[in-house]
CSV table of C-alpha atoms in Angstrom, one decimal:
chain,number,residue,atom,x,y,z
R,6,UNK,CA,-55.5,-95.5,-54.5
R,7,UNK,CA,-54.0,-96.0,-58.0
R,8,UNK,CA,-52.8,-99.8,-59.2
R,9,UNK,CA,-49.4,-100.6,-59.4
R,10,UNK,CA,-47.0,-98.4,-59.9
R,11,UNK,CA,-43.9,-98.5,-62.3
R,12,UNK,CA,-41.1,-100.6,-60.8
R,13,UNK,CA,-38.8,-98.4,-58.8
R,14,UNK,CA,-41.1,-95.8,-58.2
R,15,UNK,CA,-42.9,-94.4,-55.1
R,16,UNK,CA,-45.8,-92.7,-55.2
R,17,UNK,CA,-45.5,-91.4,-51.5
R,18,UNK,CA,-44.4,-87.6,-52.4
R,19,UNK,CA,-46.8,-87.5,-54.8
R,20,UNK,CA,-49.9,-88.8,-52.7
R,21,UNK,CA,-48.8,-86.5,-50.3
R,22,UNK,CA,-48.7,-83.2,-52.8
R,23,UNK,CA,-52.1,-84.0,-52.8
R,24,UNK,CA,-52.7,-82.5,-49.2
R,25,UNK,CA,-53.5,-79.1,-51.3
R,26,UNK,CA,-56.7,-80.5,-52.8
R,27,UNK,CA,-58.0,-81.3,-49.5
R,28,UNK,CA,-60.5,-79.0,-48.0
R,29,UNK,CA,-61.3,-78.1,-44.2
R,30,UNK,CA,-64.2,-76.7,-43.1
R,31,UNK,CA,-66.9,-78.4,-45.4
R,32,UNK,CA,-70.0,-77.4,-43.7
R,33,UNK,CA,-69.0,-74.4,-42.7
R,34,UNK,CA,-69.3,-71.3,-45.4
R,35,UNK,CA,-66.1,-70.1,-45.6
R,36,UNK,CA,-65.0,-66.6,-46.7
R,37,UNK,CA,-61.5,-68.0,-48.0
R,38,UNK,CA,-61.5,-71.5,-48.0
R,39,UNK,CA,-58.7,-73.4,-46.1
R,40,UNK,CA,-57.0,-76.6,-47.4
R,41,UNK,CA,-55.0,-79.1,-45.7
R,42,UNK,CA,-51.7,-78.6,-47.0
R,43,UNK,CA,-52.2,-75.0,-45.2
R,44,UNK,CA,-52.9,-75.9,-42.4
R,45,UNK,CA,-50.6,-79.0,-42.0
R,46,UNK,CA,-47.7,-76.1,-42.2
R,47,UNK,CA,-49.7,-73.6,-39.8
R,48,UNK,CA,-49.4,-76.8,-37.3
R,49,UNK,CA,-46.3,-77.6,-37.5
R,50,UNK,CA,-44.9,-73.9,-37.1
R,51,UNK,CA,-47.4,-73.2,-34.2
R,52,UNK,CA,-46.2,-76.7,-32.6
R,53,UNK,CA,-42.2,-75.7,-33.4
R,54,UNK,CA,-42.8,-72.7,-31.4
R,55,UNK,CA,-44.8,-74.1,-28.6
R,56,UNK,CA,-41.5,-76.5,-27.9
R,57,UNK,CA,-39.0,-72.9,-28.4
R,58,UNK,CA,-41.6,-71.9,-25.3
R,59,UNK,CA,-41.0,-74.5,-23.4
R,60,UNK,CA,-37.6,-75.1,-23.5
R,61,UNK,CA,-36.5,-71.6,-23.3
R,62,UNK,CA,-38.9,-70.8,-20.5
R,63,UNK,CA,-39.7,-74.0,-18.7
R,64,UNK,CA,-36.6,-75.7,-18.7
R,65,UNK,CA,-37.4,-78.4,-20.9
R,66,UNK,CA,-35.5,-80.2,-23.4
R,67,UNK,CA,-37.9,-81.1,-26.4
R,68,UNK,CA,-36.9,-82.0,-30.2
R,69,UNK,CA,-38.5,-78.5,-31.5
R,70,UNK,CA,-37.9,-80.1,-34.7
R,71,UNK,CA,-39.3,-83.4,-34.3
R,72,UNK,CA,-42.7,-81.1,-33.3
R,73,UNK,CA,-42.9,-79.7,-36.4
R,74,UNK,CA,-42.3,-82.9,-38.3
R,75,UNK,CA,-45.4,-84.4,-36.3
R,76,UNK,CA,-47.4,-81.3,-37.0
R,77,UNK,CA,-46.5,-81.3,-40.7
R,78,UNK,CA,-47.8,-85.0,-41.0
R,79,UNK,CA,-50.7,-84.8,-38.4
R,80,UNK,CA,-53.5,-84.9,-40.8
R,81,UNK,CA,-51.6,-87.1,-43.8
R,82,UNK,CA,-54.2,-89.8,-43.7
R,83,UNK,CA,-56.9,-87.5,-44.7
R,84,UNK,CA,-55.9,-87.7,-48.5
R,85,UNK,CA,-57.3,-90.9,-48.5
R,86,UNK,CA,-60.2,-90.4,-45.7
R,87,UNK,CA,-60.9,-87.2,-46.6
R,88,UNK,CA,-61.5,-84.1,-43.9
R,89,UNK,CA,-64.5,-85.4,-41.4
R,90,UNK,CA,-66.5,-82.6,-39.5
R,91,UNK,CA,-65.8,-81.8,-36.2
R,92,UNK,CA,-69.3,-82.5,-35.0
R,93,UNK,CA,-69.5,-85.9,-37.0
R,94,UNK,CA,-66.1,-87.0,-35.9
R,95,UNK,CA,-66.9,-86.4,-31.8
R,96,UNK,CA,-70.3,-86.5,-31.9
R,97,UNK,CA,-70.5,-89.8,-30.9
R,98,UNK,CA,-67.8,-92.3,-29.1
R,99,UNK,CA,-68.5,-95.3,-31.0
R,100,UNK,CA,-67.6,-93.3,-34.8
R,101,UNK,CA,-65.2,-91.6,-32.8
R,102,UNK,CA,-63.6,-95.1,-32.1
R,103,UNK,CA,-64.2,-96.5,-35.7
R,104,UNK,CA,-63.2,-92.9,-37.6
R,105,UNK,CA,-59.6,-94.1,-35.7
R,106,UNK,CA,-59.3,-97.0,-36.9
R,107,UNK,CA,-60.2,-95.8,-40.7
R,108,UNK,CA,-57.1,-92.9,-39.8
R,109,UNK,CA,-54.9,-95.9,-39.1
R,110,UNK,CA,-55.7,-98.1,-41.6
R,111,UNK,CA,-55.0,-95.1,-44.2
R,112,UNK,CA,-52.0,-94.5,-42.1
R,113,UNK,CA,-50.8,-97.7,-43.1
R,114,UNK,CA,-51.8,-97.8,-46.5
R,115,UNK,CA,-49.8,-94.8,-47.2
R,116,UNK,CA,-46.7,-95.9,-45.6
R,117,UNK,CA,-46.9,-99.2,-47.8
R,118,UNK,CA,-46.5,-97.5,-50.5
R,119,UNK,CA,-42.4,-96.3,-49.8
R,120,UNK,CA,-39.7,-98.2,-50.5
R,121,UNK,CA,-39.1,-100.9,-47.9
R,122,UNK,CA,-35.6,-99.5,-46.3
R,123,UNK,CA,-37.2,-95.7,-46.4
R,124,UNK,CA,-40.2,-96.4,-44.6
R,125,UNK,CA,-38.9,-97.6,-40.5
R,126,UNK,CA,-37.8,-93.9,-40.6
R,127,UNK,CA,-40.2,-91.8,-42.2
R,128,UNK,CA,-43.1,-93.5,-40.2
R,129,UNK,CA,-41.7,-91.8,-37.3
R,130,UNK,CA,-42.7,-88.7,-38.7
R,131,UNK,CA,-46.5,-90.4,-38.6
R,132,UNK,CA,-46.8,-91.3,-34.6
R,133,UNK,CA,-45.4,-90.0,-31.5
R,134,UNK,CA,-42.9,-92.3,-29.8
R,135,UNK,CA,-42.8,-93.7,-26.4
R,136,UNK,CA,-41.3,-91.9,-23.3
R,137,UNK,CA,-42.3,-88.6,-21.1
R,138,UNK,CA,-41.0,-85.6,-23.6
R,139,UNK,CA,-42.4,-87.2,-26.6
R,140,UNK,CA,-45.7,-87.3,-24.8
R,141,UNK,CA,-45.0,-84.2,-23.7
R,142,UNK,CA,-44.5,-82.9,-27.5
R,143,UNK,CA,-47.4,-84.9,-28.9
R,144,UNK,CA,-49.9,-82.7,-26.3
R,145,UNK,CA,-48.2,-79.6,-27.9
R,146,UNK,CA,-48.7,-80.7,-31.6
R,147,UNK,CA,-52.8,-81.5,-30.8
R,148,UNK,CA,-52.4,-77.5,-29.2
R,149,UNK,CA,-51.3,-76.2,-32.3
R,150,UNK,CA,-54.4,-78.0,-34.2
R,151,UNK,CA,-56.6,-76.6,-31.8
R,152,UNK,CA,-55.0,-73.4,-31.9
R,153,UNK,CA,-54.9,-73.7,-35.7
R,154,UNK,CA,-58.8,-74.0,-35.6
R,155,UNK,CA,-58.7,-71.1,-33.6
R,156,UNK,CA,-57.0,-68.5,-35.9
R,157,UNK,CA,-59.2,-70.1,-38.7
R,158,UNK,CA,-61.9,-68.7,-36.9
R,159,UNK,CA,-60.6,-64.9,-36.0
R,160,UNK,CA,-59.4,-64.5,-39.6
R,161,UNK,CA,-63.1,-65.5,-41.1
R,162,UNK,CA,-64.7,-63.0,-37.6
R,163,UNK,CA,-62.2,-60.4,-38.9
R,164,UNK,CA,-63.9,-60.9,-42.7
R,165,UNK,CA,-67.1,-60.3,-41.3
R,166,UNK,CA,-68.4,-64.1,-41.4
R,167,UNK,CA,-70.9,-64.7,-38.5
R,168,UNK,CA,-70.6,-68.6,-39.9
R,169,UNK,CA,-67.5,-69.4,-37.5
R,170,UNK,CA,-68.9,-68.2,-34.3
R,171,UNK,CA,-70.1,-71.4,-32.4
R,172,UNK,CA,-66.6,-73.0,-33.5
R,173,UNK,CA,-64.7,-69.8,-32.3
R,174,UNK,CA,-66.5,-70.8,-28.5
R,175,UNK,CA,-66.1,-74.7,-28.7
R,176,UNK,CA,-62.7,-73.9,-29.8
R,177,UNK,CA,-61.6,-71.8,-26.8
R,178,UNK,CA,-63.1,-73.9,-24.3
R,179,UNK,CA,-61.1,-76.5,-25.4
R,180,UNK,CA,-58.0,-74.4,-25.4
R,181,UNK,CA,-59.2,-73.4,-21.8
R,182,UNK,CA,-58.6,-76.5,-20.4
R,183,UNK,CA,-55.3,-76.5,-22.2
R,184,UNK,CA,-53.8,-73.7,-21.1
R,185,UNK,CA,-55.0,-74.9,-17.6
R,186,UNK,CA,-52.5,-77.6,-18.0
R,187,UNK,CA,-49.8,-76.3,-20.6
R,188,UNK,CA,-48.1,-73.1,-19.9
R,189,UNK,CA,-46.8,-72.7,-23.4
R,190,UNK,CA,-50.3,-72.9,-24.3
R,191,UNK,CA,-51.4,-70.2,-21.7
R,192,UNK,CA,-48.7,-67.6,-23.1
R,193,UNK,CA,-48.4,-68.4,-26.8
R,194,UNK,CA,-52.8,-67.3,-26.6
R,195,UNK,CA,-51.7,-64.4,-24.5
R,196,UNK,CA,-48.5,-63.3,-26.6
R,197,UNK,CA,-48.9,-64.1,-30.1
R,198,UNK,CA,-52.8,-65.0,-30.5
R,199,UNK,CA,-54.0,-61.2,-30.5
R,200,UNK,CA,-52.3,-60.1,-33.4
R,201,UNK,CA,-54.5,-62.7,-35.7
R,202,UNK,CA,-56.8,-60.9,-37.7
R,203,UNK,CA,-55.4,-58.0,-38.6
R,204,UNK,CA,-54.0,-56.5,-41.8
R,205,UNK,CA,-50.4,-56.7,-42.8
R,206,UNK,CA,-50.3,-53.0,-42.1
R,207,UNK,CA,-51.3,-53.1,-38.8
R,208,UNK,CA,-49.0,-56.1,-38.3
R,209,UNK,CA,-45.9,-53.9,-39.6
């Protein structure tokens, strides 16, 4: 990250405009690539909706809001790590475990750089908070990012790219054992999943 800045000044906004030059998907050929910033909003909105889900239909009472903060700022620290693969990232428990620590060392380094009485409450927008519904909301946000994946996927299947295919499985057979255990999971796939793909005309 850049020296010293000018006194007064954050650079926090601007580190985090940066999100756009951020690319997903490296190893994969992509028929439209996908960067962060994209799909940092796609998470939150998918995760904001997953809460509407529960609370109207399960009778829970979940900040649908604070879900799509923690979806908007879910993959921050990858401005200054840098998107790693899927398969790198999980292939093996002991980068797993280190690749964390890098995320929350460049977790930290970002927050360092707001102004001291800014950051107690913007880092809550970093890191899910103790008690049962923020648990609860912080299983809904990783949905959305698996669900995000997902969509990623149909659209480039929908373009004709045969590239996505093994990550369109691995994807749903994670999302099968989340559904199993999150009913907004189950019927956001079954309601609002189908329609992916299609053109704006067929949509409308």
């Amino acid at each position: 990250m850049a020296g010293p800045q000018p006194e007064g000044t954050s650079p926090f906004l601007a580190i985090l405009s940066r999100l756009k030059y951020i690319e997903r998907w490296s190893l994969m050929r992509n028929s439209r690539p996908e960067n962060l910033s994209e799909h940092s909003l796609e998470v939150a909105m998918i995760a904001h909706a997953l809460c509407v889900i529960a609370n109207v239909r399960h009778g829970r009472h979940l900040d649908e809001s604070r879900a799509a903060l923690l979806g908007m700022y879910h993959d921050a620290s990858e401005i200054i790590t840098g998107d790693m693969p899927t398969p790198v990232k999980y292939g093996d428990g002991r980068l797993r475990d280190a690749y964390k620590d890098v995320e929350g060392r460049a977790r930290r380094r970002l927050l360092d750089t707001l102004p001291a009485d800014l950051r107690p409450a913007l880092e809550r927008a970093f890191v899910a908070g103790e008690g049962e519904d923020e648990r609860y909301v912080a299983r809904l946000v990783k949905a959305a990012d698996r669900l995000s994946a997902l969509i990623k996927c149909l659209e480039e299947r929908a373009c004709g790219n045969s590239e996505f295919v093994t990550a369109e499985e691995a994807t749903r057979e994670k999302l099968r054992r989340m559904r199993q255990e999150l009913p907004e999971v189950d019927e956001f796939m079954d309601e609002f999943l189908p329609p992916y793909g299609r053109t704006l005309d067929q949509l409308l």
